[in-house]
Short mmCIF file of C-alpha atoms in Angstrom, two decimals:
data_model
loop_
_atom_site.label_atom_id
_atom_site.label_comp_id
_atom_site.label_asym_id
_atom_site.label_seq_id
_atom_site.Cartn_x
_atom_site.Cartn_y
_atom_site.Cartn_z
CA UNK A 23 -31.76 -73.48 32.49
CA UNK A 24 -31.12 -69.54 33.63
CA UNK A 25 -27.87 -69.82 31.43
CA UNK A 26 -29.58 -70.83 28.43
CA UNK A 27 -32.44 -68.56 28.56
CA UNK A 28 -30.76 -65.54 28.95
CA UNK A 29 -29.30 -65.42 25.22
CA UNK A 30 -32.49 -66.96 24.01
CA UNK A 31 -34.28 -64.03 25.74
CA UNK A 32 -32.02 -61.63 23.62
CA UNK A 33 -32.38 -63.23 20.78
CA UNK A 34 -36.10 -62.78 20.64
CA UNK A 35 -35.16 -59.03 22.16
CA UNK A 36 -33.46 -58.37 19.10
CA UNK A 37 -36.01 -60.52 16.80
CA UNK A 38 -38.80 -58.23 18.20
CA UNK A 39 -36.95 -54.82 18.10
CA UNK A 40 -36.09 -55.86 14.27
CA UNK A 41 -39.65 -56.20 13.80
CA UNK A 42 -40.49 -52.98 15.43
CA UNK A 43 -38.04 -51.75 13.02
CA UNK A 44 -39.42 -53.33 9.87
CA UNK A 45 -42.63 -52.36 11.12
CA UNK A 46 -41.73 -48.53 11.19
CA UNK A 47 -40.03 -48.53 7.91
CA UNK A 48 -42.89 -49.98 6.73
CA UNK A 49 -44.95 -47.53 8.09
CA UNK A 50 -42.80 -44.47 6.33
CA UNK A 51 -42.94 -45.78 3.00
CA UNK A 52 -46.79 -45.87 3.56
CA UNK A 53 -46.71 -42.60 4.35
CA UNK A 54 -44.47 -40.96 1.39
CA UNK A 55 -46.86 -43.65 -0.86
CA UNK A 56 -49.71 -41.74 0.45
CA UNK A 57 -48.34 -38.32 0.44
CA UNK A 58 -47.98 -38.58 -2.99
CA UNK A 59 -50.92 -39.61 -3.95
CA UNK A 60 -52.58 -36.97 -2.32
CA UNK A 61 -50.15 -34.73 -3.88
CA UNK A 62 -51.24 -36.16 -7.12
CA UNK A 63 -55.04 -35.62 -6.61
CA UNK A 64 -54.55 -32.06 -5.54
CA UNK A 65 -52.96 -31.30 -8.75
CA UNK A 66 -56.07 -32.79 -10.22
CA UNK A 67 -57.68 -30.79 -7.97
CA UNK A 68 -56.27 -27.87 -9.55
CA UNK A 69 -56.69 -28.78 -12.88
CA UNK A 70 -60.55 -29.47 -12.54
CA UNK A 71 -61.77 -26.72 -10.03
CA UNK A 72 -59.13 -24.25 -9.88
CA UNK A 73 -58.35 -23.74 -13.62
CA UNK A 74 -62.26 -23.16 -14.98
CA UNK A 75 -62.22 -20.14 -12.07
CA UNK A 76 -58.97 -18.80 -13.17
CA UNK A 77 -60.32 -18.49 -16.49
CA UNK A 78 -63.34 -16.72 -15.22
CA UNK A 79 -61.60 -14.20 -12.94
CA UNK A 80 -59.72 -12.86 -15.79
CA UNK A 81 -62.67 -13.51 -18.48
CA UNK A 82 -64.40 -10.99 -15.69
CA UNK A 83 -61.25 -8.26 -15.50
CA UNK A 84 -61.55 -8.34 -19.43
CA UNK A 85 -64.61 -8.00 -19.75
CA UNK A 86 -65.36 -5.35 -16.95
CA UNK A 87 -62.36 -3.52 -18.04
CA UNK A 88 -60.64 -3.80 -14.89
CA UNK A 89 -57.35 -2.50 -15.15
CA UNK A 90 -56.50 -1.89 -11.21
CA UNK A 91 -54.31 -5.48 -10.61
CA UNK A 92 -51.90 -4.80 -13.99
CA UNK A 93 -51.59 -1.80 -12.66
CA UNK A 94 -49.99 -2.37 -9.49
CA UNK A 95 -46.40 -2.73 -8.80
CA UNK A 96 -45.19 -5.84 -6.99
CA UNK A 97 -41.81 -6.35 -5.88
CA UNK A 98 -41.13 -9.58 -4.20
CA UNK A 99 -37.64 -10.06 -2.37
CA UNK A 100 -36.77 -13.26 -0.74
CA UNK A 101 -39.76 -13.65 2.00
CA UNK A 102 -40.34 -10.24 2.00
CA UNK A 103 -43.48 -8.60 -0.42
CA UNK A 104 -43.61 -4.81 -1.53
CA UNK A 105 -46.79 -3.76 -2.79
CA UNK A 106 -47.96 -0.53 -4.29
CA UNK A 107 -51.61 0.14 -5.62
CA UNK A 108 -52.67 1.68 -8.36
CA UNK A 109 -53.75 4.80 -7.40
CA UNK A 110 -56.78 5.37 -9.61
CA UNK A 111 -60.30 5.15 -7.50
CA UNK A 112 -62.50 4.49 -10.59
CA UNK A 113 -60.51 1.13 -11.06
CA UNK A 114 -60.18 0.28 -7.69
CA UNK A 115 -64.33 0.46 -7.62
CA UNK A 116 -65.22 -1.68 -10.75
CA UNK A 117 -62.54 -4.45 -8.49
CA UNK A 118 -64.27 -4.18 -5.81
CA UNK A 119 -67.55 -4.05 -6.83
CA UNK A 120 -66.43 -7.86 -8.07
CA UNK A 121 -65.08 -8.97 -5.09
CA UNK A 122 -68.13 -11.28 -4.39
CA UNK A 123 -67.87 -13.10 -7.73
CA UNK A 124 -64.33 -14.02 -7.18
CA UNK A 125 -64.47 -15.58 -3.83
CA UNK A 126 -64.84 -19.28 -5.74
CA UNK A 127 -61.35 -19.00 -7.34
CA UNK A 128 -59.73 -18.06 -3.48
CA UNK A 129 -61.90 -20.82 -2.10
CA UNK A 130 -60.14 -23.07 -4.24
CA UNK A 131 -56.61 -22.21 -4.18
CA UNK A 132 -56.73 -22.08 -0.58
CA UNK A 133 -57.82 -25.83 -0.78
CA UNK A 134 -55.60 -26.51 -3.18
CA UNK A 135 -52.78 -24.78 -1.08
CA UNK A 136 -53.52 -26.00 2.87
CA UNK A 137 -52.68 -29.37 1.88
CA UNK A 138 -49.07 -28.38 1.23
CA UNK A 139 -48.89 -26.09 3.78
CA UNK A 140 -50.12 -28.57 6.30
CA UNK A 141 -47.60 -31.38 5.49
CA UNK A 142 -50.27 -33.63 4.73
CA UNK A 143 -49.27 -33.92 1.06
CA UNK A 144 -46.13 -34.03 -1.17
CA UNK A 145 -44.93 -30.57 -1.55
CA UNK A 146 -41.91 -31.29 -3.55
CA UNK A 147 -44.21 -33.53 -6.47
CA UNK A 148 -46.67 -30.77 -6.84
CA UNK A 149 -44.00 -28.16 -7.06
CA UNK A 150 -42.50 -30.13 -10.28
CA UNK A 151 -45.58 -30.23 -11.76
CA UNK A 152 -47.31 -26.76 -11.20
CA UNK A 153 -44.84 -24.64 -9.15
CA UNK A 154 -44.22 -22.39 -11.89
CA UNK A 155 -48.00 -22.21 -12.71
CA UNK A 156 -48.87 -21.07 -9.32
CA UNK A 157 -46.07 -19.04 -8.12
CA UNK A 158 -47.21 -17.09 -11.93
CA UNK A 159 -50.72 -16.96 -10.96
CA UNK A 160 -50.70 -16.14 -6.97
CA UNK A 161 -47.83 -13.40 -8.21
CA UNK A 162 -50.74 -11.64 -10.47
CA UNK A 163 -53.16 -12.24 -7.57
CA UNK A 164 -51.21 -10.53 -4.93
CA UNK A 165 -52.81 -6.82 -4.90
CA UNK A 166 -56.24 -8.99 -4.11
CA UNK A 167 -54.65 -11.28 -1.85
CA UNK A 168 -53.27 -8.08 0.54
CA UNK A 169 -56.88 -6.55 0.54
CA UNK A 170 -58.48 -7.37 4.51
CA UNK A 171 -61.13 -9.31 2.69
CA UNK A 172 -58.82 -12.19 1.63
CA UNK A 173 -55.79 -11.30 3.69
CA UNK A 174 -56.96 -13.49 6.96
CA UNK A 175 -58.47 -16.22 4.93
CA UNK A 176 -56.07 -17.24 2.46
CA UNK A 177 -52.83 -17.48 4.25
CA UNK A 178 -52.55 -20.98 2.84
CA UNK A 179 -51.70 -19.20 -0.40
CA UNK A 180 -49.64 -17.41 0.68
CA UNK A 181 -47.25 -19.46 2.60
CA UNK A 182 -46.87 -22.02 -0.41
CA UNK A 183 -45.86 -19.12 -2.36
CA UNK A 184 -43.17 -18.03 0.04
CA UNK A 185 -42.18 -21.85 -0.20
CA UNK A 186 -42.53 -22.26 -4.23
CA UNK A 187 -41.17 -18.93 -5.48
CA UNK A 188 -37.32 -18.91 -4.30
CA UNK A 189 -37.07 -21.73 -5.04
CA UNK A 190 -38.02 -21.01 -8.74
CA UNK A 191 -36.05 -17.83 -8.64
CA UNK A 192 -32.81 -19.96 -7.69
CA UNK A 193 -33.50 -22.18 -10.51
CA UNK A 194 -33.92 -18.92 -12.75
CA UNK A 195 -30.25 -17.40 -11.15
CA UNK A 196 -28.47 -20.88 -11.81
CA UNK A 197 -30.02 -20.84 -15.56
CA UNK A 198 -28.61 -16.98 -15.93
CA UNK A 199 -25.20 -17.70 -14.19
CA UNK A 200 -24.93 -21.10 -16.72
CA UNK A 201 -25.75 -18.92 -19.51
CA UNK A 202 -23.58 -16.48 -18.58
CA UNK A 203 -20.71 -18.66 -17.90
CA UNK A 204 -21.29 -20.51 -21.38
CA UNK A 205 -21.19 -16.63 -23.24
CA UNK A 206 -17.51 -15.82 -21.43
CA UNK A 207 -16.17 -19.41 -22.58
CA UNK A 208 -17.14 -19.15 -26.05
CA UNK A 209 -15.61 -15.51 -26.06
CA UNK A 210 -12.38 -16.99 -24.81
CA UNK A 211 -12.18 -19.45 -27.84
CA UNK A 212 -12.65 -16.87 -30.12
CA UNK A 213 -9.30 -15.77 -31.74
CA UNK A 214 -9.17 -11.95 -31.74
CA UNK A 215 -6.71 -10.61 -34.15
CA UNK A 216 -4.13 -8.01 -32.82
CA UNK A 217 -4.35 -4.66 -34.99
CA UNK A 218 -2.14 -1.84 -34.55
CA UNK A 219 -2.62 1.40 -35.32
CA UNK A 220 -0.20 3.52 -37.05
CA UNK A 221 0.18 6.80 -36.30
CA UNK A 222 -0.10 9.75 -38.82
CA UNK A 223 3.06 10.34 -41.20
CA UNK A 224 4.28 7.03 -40.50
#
C-alpha cells in the first residue's frame, strides 16, 4: 500500500502545485485587466475634470493679462529641471494674487497623476493616449509647480512627468535621427555632375 501511495501522493503534489499555478496566472491577468481599466477611467478622468480647469486657468492668464509663466525659461535635461523666473514683480503679483483660483486644476492633475505614480494603474496605456498632452501641459505649468505653495503637494505631477517626458523626447530623437538618415540617402542617389573649371587663358 506505502508503494503505491507514494506516486499517487505526488501526483496530487503536482496536480495541486499546477493549480496554485493556474491560480496565480489567473490572478495576474486580473490584475493587468484591472489596471487597465483604471487606466482607462483616469483618462476619462482627465478628459471630464481636468480639461474644463485647464481651459479656465489659461481663460484666467488671458484675461488677467498674466504674462509671468510665458515668461519664464525652462530647461529640462533628462531628470534634471532648470528654472528661471521672470523677473518682473508686477507680473509675478497679478499670478499670485490668483493662486487661490487655480488650486482646482492642481487638485485634479494630482488625482489624475497618483494613480500612475502609485502603480495602481496602467502607466504605459495612459501614456499612449495623453502622454504628449500632459508632458505639454505640466511643461507650461512648471514655474507654478516650483512655487512652495504647490511644490509639497503635487509631487504626483511631477514624478509622472519625469516618467512621461524622456520617454517622448527619445521618440522625438529617433524621429530626427530617421529623418536625418532618410535626407543623407536621398543625397547619395542624387547624381552630381563633375564640372571643371578652366583656368584663365586656357
Amino acid at each position: 500500500m506505502y508503494l503505491l501511495s507514494a506516486p499517487l501522493l505526488a501526483y496530487f503534489a503536482f496536480k495541486a502545485l499546477e493549480q496554485i499555478k493556474v491560480g496565480k496566472n489567473a490572478t495576474k491577468i486580473q490584475s493587468q485587466r484591472d489596471s487597465i481599466r483604471l487606466a482607462a477611467e483616469r483618462c476619462e478622468f482627465f478628459h471630464k475634470e481636468v480639461e474644463p480647469e485647464i481651459k479656465k486657468f489659461f481663460g484666467c492668464l488671458k484675461e488677467k493679462e498674466i504674462d509671468f509663466l510665458e515668461n519664464c525659461e525652462v530647461h529640462i535635461e533628462k531628470d534634471r529641471i532648470k528654472f528661471k523666473p521672470y523677473k518682473n514683480e508686477e507680473s509675478l503679483q497679478k499670478l499670485v494674487d490668483e493662486l487661490d483660483s487655480f488650486v482646482a486644476l492642481f487638485n485634479r492633475l494630482e488625482l489624475f497623476s497618483m494613480y500612475f505614480t502609485g502603480r495602481i494603474a496602467n502607466e504605459e496605456f495612459a501614456y499612449y493616449a495623453l502622454g504628449s498632452t500632459y508632458c505639454k501641459l505640466v511643461e507650461r505649468l512648471i514655474p507654478v509647480l516650483m512655487m512652495s505653495m504647490f511644490k509639497d503637494e503635487c509631487k504626483h505631477i511631477m514624478s509622472l512627468f519625469l516618467i512621461w517626458y524622456p520617454r517622448l523626447e527619445k521618440i522625438s530623437d529617433e524621429k530626427r535621427k530617421q529623418e536625418l538618415k532618410k535626407e543623407l540617402s536621398e543625397l547619395s542617389e542624387k547624381d552630381i555632375q563633375d564640372k571643371k573649371v578652366k583656368p584663365l587663358g586656357a
